[in-house]
Amino acid sequence: MVERPTSLAHHVIISAATTGSWPTKAQNPALPVTEEEIATAALGCRAAGAAIVHIHVRDDQGQVTCDPSRYARIRELVKATGSDVILNMSTGGGAGQTTDEERMAPVALGPEIASFDCGSVNFGDRVFINSPTFLRDLATRMTRHGVRPEIECFEAGHVQNALRLIEDGLLSPPFWFQFVLGVRGGAPATVKQLLHLVEMLPDGAQWSVCGIGRGQLPMGVAAVAMGGHVRTGLEDNLYYRKGELARSNEQLVARIVRIAEEAGRPVATPAEARLLLGLPPRS
Ligand code: ZN
């Protein structure tokens, strides 16, 4: 069993998912889509309290792409400022828009964390396919490049897939799970679902949750209360409250920071998050 360092037992890791594959500037003009905008958002979210920034990249038309050079550019821009923020590169691509091979390409950059979507699911009107072959291949490549998988689970079957990959030695501890709840096709964003998923986890696993749309805030509050970690950001929800668009990713991060602090949960710095997740200290 992996124990959390005692002094960090109550810390909460906040991840900011700034962009995603599908949201558009037409839906919320604050959405960062160029490499410069995404790097600026990452730094802003770090300043607001996020330890991890989960990024996607877009092409010049604002459409989803997995182009590793764009990921590398964002990392370069962030690193050039001396920022210690942890970057989590998406391997999600766009359902049906990108090939498995394209999706795995950013792993070769050796990011500290990359997303690992641990099973297939209907996703709105699309189907998000993560076949067993793809998952085994992705896990192997992540191990080879020293990348920590963020094991994204959209429903309980995905946790079961993770347990099988762990049993087969393809995923190794310490484990970092992200529950993505409230996707149309996945498990709903309810406390009951969250509790069920958390109870399935291997001992010592760290977990975070993001709720989609109106599920974002309640899931964040639930995770703070339950001792989990929180993901927020415009990828998951474009609104601050019903009928009011969020002004920025930073605004959403700042709200969770206030809630965590009121609840007596210190917000983890990137260095503390690295300790909690067993990542090597920043070189
Ligand atoms: Zn994502």
mmCIF file of C-alpha atoms and ligand atoms in Angstrom:
data_model
loop_
_atom_site.group_PDB
_atom_site.id
_atom_site.type_symbol
_atom_site.label_atom_id
_atom_site.label_comp_id
_atom_site.label_asym_id
_atom_site.label_seq_id
_atom_site.Cartn_x
_atom_site.Cartn_y
_atom_site.Cartn_z
ATOM 1 C CA MET A 1 0.000 0.000 0.000
ATOM 2 C CA VAL A 2 1.235 3.446 -0.917
ATOM 3 C CA GLU A 3 0.927 5.843 2.028
ATOM 4 C CA ARG A 4 0.545 9.550 1.511
ATOM 5 C CA PRO A 5 3.330 11.469 3.196
ATOM 6 C CA THR A 6 1.677 12.288 6.556
ATOM 7 C CA SER A 7 2.210 16.018 6.354
ATOM 8 C CA LEU A 8 0.402 16.068 3.015
ATOM 9 C CA ALA A 9 -2.472 13.827 4.062
ATOM 10 C CA HIS A 10 -5.034 16.627 3.816
ATOM 11 C CA HIS A 11 -3.713 18.469 0.800
ATOM 12 C CA VAL A 12 -5.868 18.806 -2.273
ATOM 13 C CA ILE A 13 -4.393 18.763 -5.761
ATOM 14 C CA ILE A 14 -6.226 21.039 -8.136
ATOM 15 C CA SER A 15 -6.001 20.293 -11.859
ATOM 16 C CA ALA A 16 -7.077 22.836 -14.432
ATOM 17 C CA ALA A 17 -8.343 21.456 -17.733
ATOM 18 C CA THR A 18 -8.083 24.573 -19.835
ATOM 19 C CA THR A 19 -9.224 23.713 -23.345
ATOM 20 C CA GLY A 20 -10.423 20.185 -24.172
ATOM 21 C CA SER A 21 -11.175 18.804 -27.619
ATOM 22 C CA TRP A 22 -14.608 20.242 -28.287
ATOM 23 C CA PRO A 23 -15.404 23.609 -26.655
ATOM 24 C CA THR A 24 -15.138 26.647 -28.949
ATOM 25 C CA LYS A 25 -14.465 30.332 -28.561
ATOM 26 C CA ALA A 26 -17.947 30.880 -29.994
ATOM 27 C CA GLN A 27 -19.307 29.168 -26.871
ATOM 28 C CA ASN A 28 -16.998 31.036 -24.505
ATOM 29 C CA PRO A 29 -14.535 33.636 -25.835
ATOM 30 C CA ALA A 30 -12.296 33.027 -22.783
ATOM 31 C CA LEU A 31 -11.373 29.534 -24.045
ATOM 32 C CA PRO A 32 -7.608 29.353 -24.742
ATOM 33 C CA VAL A 33 -6.887 27.602 -28.071
ATOM 34 C CA THR A 34 -3.550 28.783 -29.439
ATOM 35 C CA GLU A 35 -0.321 27.554 -27.850
ATOM 36 C CA GLU A 36 0.337 31.044 -26.491
ATOM 37 C CA GLU A 37 -3.143 31.308 -25.011
ATOM 38 C CA ILE A 38 -2.924 27.847 -23.454
ATOM 39 C CA ALA A 39 0.509 28.569 -21.941
ATOM 40 C CA THR A 40 -0.783 31.855 -20.525
ATOM 41 C CA ALA A 41 -3.819 30.078 -19.082
ATOM 42 C CA ALA A 42 -1.552 27.429 -17.536
ATOM 43 C CA LEU A 43 0.492 30.101 -15.774
ATOM 44 C CA GLY A 44 -2.653 31.906 -14.652
ATOM 45 C CA CYS A 45 -4.127 28.696 -13.261
ATOM 46 C CA ARG A 46 -0.869 27.955 -11.428
ATOM 47 C CA ALA A 47 -0.988 31.422 -9.890
ATOM 48 C CA ALA A 48 -4.607 30.811 -8.882
ATOM 49 C CA GLY A 49 -3.723 27.526 -7.135
ATOM 50 C CA ALA A 50 -3.645 24.700 -9.686
ATOM 51 C CA ALA A 51 -0.722 22.280 -9.352
ATOM 52 C CA ILE A 52 -1.501 20.446 -12.598
ATOM 53 C CA VAL A 53 -2.660 21.808 -15.921
ATOM 54 C CA HIS A 54 -4.274 19.338 -18.308
ATOM 55 C CA ILE A 55 -3.833 20.474 -21.883
ATOM 56 C CA HIS A 56 -5.147 19.700 -25.351
ATOM 57 C CA VAL A 57 -3.962 21.337 -28.559
ATOM 58 C CA ARG A 58 -5.854 22.718 -31.544
ATOM 59 C CA ASP A 59 -4.867 23.381 -35.155
ATOM 60 C CA ASP A 60 -4.928 26.810 -36.822
ATOM 61 C CA GLN A 61 -8.654 26.424 -37.434
ATOM 62 C CA GLY A 62 -9.235 25.687 -33.753
ATOM 63 C CA GLN A 63 -9.979 22.009 -34.445
ATOM 64 C CA VAL A 64 -8.707 19.140 -32.313
ATOM 65 C CA THR A 65 -5.266 17.771 -33.182
ATOM 66 C CA CYS A 66 -2.648 15.697 -31.356
ATOM 67 C CA ASP A 67 0.339 17.409 -32.995
ATOM 68 C CA PRO A 68 3.271 16.818 -30.624
ATOM 69 C CA SER A 69 5.045 19.969 -31.812
ATOM 70 C CA ARG A 70 2.160 22.058 -30.461
ATOM 71 C CA TYR A 71 2.354 20.292 -27.096
ATOM 72 C CA ALA A 72 6.107 20.811 -27.076
ATOM 73 C CA ARG A 73 5.629 24.502 -27.843
ATOM 74 C CA ILE A 74 3.315 24.979 -24.864
ATOM 75 C CA ARG A 75 5.759 23.201 -22.575
ATOM 76 C CA GLU A 76 8.562 25.385 -23.911
ATOM 77 C CA LEU A 77 6.574 28.580 -23.298
ATOM 78 C CA VAL A 78 5.688 27.502 -19.752
ATOM 79 C CA LYS A 79 9.202 26.314 -18.906
ATOM 80 C CA ALA A 80 10.728 29.535 -20.232
ATOM 81 C CA THR A 81 8.972 31.415 -17.432
ATOM 82 C CA GLY A 82 10.525 29.137 -14.800
ATOM 83 C CA SER A 83 7.080 27.902 -13.760
ATOM 84 C CA ASP A 84 6.961 24.690 -11.735
ATOM 85 C CA VAL A 85 3.445 23.724 -12.858
ATOM 86 C CA ILE A 86 2.927 20.062 -13.782
ATOM 87 C CA LEU A 87 1.747 19.547 -17.355
ATOM 88 C CA ASN A 88 -0.652 16.744 -18.151
ATOM 89 C CA MET A 89 -0.885 16.181 -21.904
ATOM 90 C CA SER A 90 -4.077 14.710 -23.285
ATOM 91 C CA THR A 91 -4.010 11.536 -25.347
ATOM 92 C CA GLY A 92 -7.775 11.793 -25.833
ATOM 93 C CA GLY A 93 -7.684 13.247 -29.332
ATOM 94 C CA GLY A 94 -11.149 13.657 -30.753
ATOM 95 C CA ALA A 95 -13.502 10.704 -30.951
ATOM 96 C CA GLY A 96 -13.320 9.506 -34.554
ATOM 97 C CA GLN A 97 -11.196 12.509 -35.622
ATOM 98 C CA THR A 98 -7.757 11.173 -34.741
ATOM 99 C CA THR A 99 -6.095 7.770 -35.052
ATOM 100 C CA ASP A 100 -4.772 5.757 -32.116
ATOM 101 C CA GLU A 101 -1.231 6.361 -33.335
ATOM 102 C CA GLU A 102 -1.769 10.132 -33.467
ATOM 103 C CA ARG A 103 -3.238 10.095 -29.973
ATOM 104 C CA MET A 104 -0.166 8.351 -28.548
ATOM 105 C CA ALA A 105 2.316 10.713 -30.199
ATOM 106 C CA PRO A 106 2.594 13.243 -27.309
ATOM 107 C CA VAL A 107 3.739 10.436 -24.967
ATOM 108 C CA ALA A 108 7.112 10.423 -26.726
ATOM 109 C CA LEU A 109 7.660 13.965 -25.392
ATOM 110 C CA GLY A 110 7.839 12.449 -21.910
ATOM 111 C CA PRO A 111 5.383 14.734 -20.132
ATOM 112 C CA GLU A 112 5.146 14.243 -16.356
ATOM 113 C CA ILE A 113 1.534 13.102 -16.743
ATOM 114 C CA ALA A 114 -0.626 12.126 -19.718
ATOM 115 C CA SER A 115 -4.258 11.135 -19.765
ATOM 116 C CA PHE A 116 -5.128 7.459 -20.061
ATOM 117 C CA ASP A 117 -8.792 7.001 -20.978
ATOM 118 C CA CYS A 118 -9.402 3.598 -19.501
ATOM 119 C CA GLY A 119 -12.226 2.289 -21.691
ATOM 120 C CA SER A 120 -14.712 3.062 -24.427
ATOM 121 C CA VAL A 121 -17.857 5.081 -23.875
ATOM 122 C CA ASN A 122 -20.575 6.909 -25.763
ATOM 123 C CA PHE A 123 -19.647 10.581 -25.612
ATOM 124 C CA GLY A 124 -22.582 12.827 -26.498
ATOM 125 C CA ASP A 125 -23.318 11.955 -30.114
ATOM 126 C CA ARG A 126 -19.891 10.383 -30.599
ATOM 127 C CA VAL A 127 -18.281 7.127 -29.555
ATOM 128 C CA PHE A 128 -14.997 7.425 -27.694
ATOM 129 C CA ILE A 129 -13.100 4.237 -28.496
ATOM 130 C CA ASN A 130 -10.275 3.047 -26.252
ATOM 131 C CA SER A 131 -9.808 -0.578 -27.248
ATOM 132 C CA PRO A 132 -7.969 -3.127 -25.088
ATOM 133 C CA THR A 133 -5.150 -3.196 -27.662
ATOM 134 C CA PHE A 134 -4.856 0.596 -27.603
ATOM 135 C CA LEU A 135 -4.785 0.675 -23.796
ATOM 136 C CA ARG A 136 -2.066 -1.955 -23.555
ATOM 137 C CA ASP A 137 -0.007 -0.172 -26.194
ATOM 138 C CA LEU A 138 -0.501 3.225 -24.521
ATOM 139 C CA ALA A 139 0.389 1.845 -21.067
ATOM 140 C CA THR A 140 3.565 0.273 -22.445
ATOM 141 C CA ARG A 141 4.630 3.501 -24.127
ATOM 142 C CA MET A 142 3.926 5.566 -21.021
ATOM 143 C CA THR A 143 6.096 3.241 -18.967
ATOM 144 C CA ARG A 144 8.863 3.450 -21.558
ATOM 145 C CA HIS A 145 8.842 7.260 -21.547
ATOM 146 C CA GLY A 146 8.478 7.632 -17.770
ATOM 147 C CA VAL A 147 5.021 9.190 -18.052
ATOM 148 C CA ARG A 148 2.546 8.885 -15.192
ATOM 149 C CA PRO A 149 -0.852 7.858 -16.572
ATOM 150 C CA GLU A 150 -3.807 9.823 -15.294
ATOM 151 C CA ILE A 151 -6.272 6.945 -15.368
ATOM 152 C CA GLU A 152 -9.488 8.566 -16.559
ATOM 153 C CA CYS A 153 -12.614 6.591 -15.732
ATOM 154 C CA PHE A 154 -16.020 7.552 -17.105
ATOM 155 C CA GLU A 155 -17.861 4.694 -15.418
ATOM 156 C CA ALA A 156 -17.222 1.645 -13.230
ATOM 157 C CA GLY A 157 -16.226 -0.641 -16.119
ATOM 158 C CA HIS A 158 -13.249 1.623 -16.722
ATOM 159 C CA VAL A 159 -12.028 1.121 -13.156
ATOM 160 C CA GLN A 160 -12.370 -2.601 -13.719
ATOM 161 C CA ASN A 161 -10.272 -2.258 -16.902
ATOM 162 C CA ALA A 162 -7.610 -0.457 -14.851
ATOM 163 C CA LEU A 163 -7.597 -3.211 -12.229
ATOM 164 C CA ARG A 164 -7.034 -5.753 -14.997
ATOM 165 C CA LEU A 165 -4.145 -3.718 -16.475
ATOM 166 C CA ILE A 166 -2.654 -3.449 -12.981
ATOM 167 C CA GLU A 167 -2.975 -7.211 -12.532
ATOM 168 C CA ASP A 168 -1.226 -7.703 -15.882
ATOM 169 C CA GLY A 169 1.614 -5.449 -14.732
ATOM 170 C CA LEU A 170 0.923 -2.801 -17.393
ATOM 171 C CA LEU A 171 0.072 -0.058 -14.880
ATOM 172 C CA SER A 172 2.259 0.401 -11.816
ATOM 173 C CA PRO A 173 1.781 2.293 -8.533
ATOM 174 C CA PRO A 174 1.416 4.942 -7.339
ATOM 175 C CA PHE A 175 -1.906 5.206 -9.154
ATOM 176 C CA TRP A 176 -3.540 8.479 -10.119
ATOM 177 C CA PHE A 177 -7.198 8.217 -11.077
ATOM 178 C CA GLN A 178 -9.417 10.901 -12.566
ATOM 179 C CA PHE A 179 -13.161 10.253 -12.545
ATOM 180 C CA VAL A 180 -14.904 12.060 -15.360
ATOM 181 C CA LEU A 181 -18.574 12.135 -14.418
ATOM 182 C CA GLY A 182 -21.591 13.540 -16.186
ATOM 183 C CA VAL A 183 -20.541 12.804 -19.778
ATOM 184 C CA ARG A 184 -23.611 11.897 -21.861
ATOM 185 C CA GLY A 185 -22.963 8.170 -22.147
ATOM 186 C CA GLY A 186 -20.927 7.773 -18.959
ATOM 187 C CA ALA A 187 -21.803 7.633 -15.272
ATOM 188 C CA PRO A 188 -23.770 10.589 -13.888
ATOM 189 C CA ALA A 189 -22.104 13.198 -11.702
ATOM 190 C CA THR A 190 -23.601 12.134 -8.383
ATOM 191 C CA VAL A 191 -22.045 11.565 -4.982
ATOM 192 C CA LYS A 192 -23.410 8.027 -4.990
ATOM 193 C CA GLN A 193 -21.555 7.196 -8.227
ATOM 194 C CA LEU A 194 -18.397 8.863 -6.983
ATOM 195 C CA LEU A 195 -18.446 6.911 -3.740
ATOM 196 C CA HIS A 196 -18.970 3.647 -5.628
ATOM 197 C CA LEU A 197 -16.006 4.376 -7.918
ATOM 198 C CA VAL A 198 -13.721 5.413 -5.057
ATOM 199 C CA GLU A 199 -14.546 2.177 -3.240
ATOM 200 C CA MET A 200 -13.324 0.156 -6.229
ATOM 201 C CA LEU A 201 -9.831 1.686 -6.175
ATOM 202 C CA PRO A 202 -6.714 -0.194 -5.117
ATOM 203 C CA ASP A 203 -5.286 0.735 -1.697
ATOM 204 C CA GLY A 204 -3.283 3.920 -1.669
ATOM 205 C CA ALA A 205 -4.520 5.205 -5.039
ATOM 206 C CA GLN A 206 -4.960 8.946 -5.322
ATOM 207 C CA TRP A 207 -8.127 10.115 -6.990
ATOM 208 C CA SER A 208 -9.571 13.263 -8.423
ATOM 209 C CA VAL A 209 -12.920 14.001 -9.985
ATOM 210 C CA CYS A 210 -14.249 16.322 -12.622
ATOM 211 C CA GLY A 211 -17.943 16.821 -13.214
ATOM 212 C CA ILE A 212 -19.072 17.907 -16.653
ATOM 213 C CA GLY A 213 -21.217 21.021 -17.043
ATOM 214 C CA ARG A 214 -23.419 21.664 -14.060
ATOM 215 C CA GLY A 215 -21.815 18.635 -12.339
ATOM 216 C CA GLN A 216 -18.506 20.470 -12.024
ATOM 217 C CA LEU A 217 -19.108 22.416 -8.842
ATOM 218 C CA PRO A 218 -20.951 19.707 -6.857
ATOM 219 C CA MET A 219 -18.295 17.105 -7.724
ATOM 220 C CA GLY A 220 -15.544 19.517 -6.690
ATOM 221 C CA VAL A 221 -17.263 20.180 -3.376
ATOM 222 C CA ALA A 222 -17.807 16.433 -2.860
ATOM 223 C CA ALA A 223 -14.137 15.644 -3.531
ATOM 224 C CA VAL A 224 -13.034 18.321 -1.064
ATOM 225 C CA ALA A 225 -15.326 16.773 1.568
ATOM 226 C CA MET A 226 -14.302 13.174 0.770
ATOM 227 C CA GLY A 227 -10.538 13.704 0.808
ATOM 228 C CA GLY A 228 -10.088 13.501 -2.955
ATOM 229 C CA HIS A 229 -8.602 15.899 -5.458
ATOM 230 C CA VAL A 230 -10.380 18.195 -7.896
ATOM 231 C CA ARG A 231 -10.268 19.026 -11.576
ATOM 232 C CA THR A 232 -11.944 22.134 -12.870
ATOM 233 C CA GLY A 233 -11.651 24.314 -15.977
ATOM 234 C CA LEU A 234 -13.322 25.269 -19.225
ATOM 235 C CA GLU A 235 -12.765 21.840 -20.822
ATOM 236 C CA ASP A 236 -15.441 20.469 -18.519
ATOM 237 C CA ASN A 237 -17.704 23.455 -18.016
ATOM 238 C CA LEU A 238 -17.962 26.831 -19.752
ATOM 239 C CA TYR A 239 -20.113 28.457 -17.082
ATOM 240 C CA TYR A 240 -19.426 29.958 -13.688
ATOM 241 C CA ARG A 241 -23.063 29.524 -12.694
ATOM 242 C CA LYS A 242 -26.325 28.959 -14.553
ATOM 243 C CA GLY A 243 -26.610 31.504 -17.344
ATOM 244 C CA GLU A 244 -23.254 33.142 -16.583
ATOM 245 C CA LEU A 245 -20.193 32.211 -18.637
ATOM 246 C CA ALA A 246 -16.942 31.727 -16.735
ATOM 247 C CA ARG A 247 -14.577 34.644 -17.286
ATOM 248 C CA SER A 248 -11.516 32.377 -17.360
ATOM 249 C CA ASN A 249 -10.035 29.073 -16.261
ATOM 250 C CA GLU A 250 -8.435 30.959 -13.390
ATOM 251 C CA GLN A 251 -11.826 32.046 -12.074
ATOM 252 C CA LEU A 252 -12.923 28.396 -11.805
ATOM 253 C CA VAL A 253 -9.652 27.403 -10.085
ATOM 254 C CA ALA A 254 -9.950 30.288 -7.620
ATOM 255 C CA ARG A 255 -13.419 29.146 -6.564
ATOM 256 C CA ILE A 256 -12.203 25.619 -5.701
ATOM 257 C CA VAL A 257 -9.235 27.084 -3.829
ATOM 258 C CA ARG A 258 -11.623 29.133 -1.660
ATOM 259 C CA ILE A 259 -13.834 26.091 -1.018
ATOM 260 C CA ALA A 260 -10.847 23.889 -0.111
ATOM 261 C CA GLU A 261 -9.412 26.498 2.229
ATOM 262 C CA GLU A 262 -12.752 26.991 3.962
ATOM 263 C CA ALA A 263 -12.941 23.210 4.376
ATOM 264 C CA GLY A 264 -9.493 23.086 5.982
ATOM 265 C CA ARG A 265 -7.790 21.377 3.039
ATOM 266 C CA PRO A 266 -4.494 23.036 2.126
ATOM 267 C CA VAL A 267 -4.037 23.434 -1.625
ATOM 268 C CA ALA A 268 -1.033 21.436 -2.878
ATOM 269 C CA THR A 269 1.756 23.238 -4.672
ATOM 270 C CA PRO A 270 3.245 21.459 -7.692
ATOM 271 C CA ALA A 271 6.125 20.237 -5.480
ATOM 272 C CA GLU A 272 3.634 18.802 -2.988
ATOM 273 C CA ALA A 273 1.585 17.251 -5.787
ATOM 274 C CA ARG A 274 4.748 15.585 -7.120
ATOM 275 C CA LEU A 275 5.332 14.071 -3.679
ATOM 276 C CA LEU A 276 1.736 12.893 -3.426
ATOM 277 C CA LEU A 277 1.821 11.348 -6.900
ATOM 278 C CA GLY A 278 5.306 9.889 -6.611
ATOM 279 C CA LEU A 279 6.653 12.015 -9.445
ATOM 280 C CA PRO A 280 10.341 12.875 -9.411
ATOM 281 C CA PRO A 281 11.077 16.376 -8.129
ATOM 282 C CA ARG A 282 11.356 18.975 -10.868
ATOM 283 C CA SER A 283 14.803 18.884 -12.452
HETATM 284 ZN ZN ZN B 1 -8.981 16.452 -21.599
#
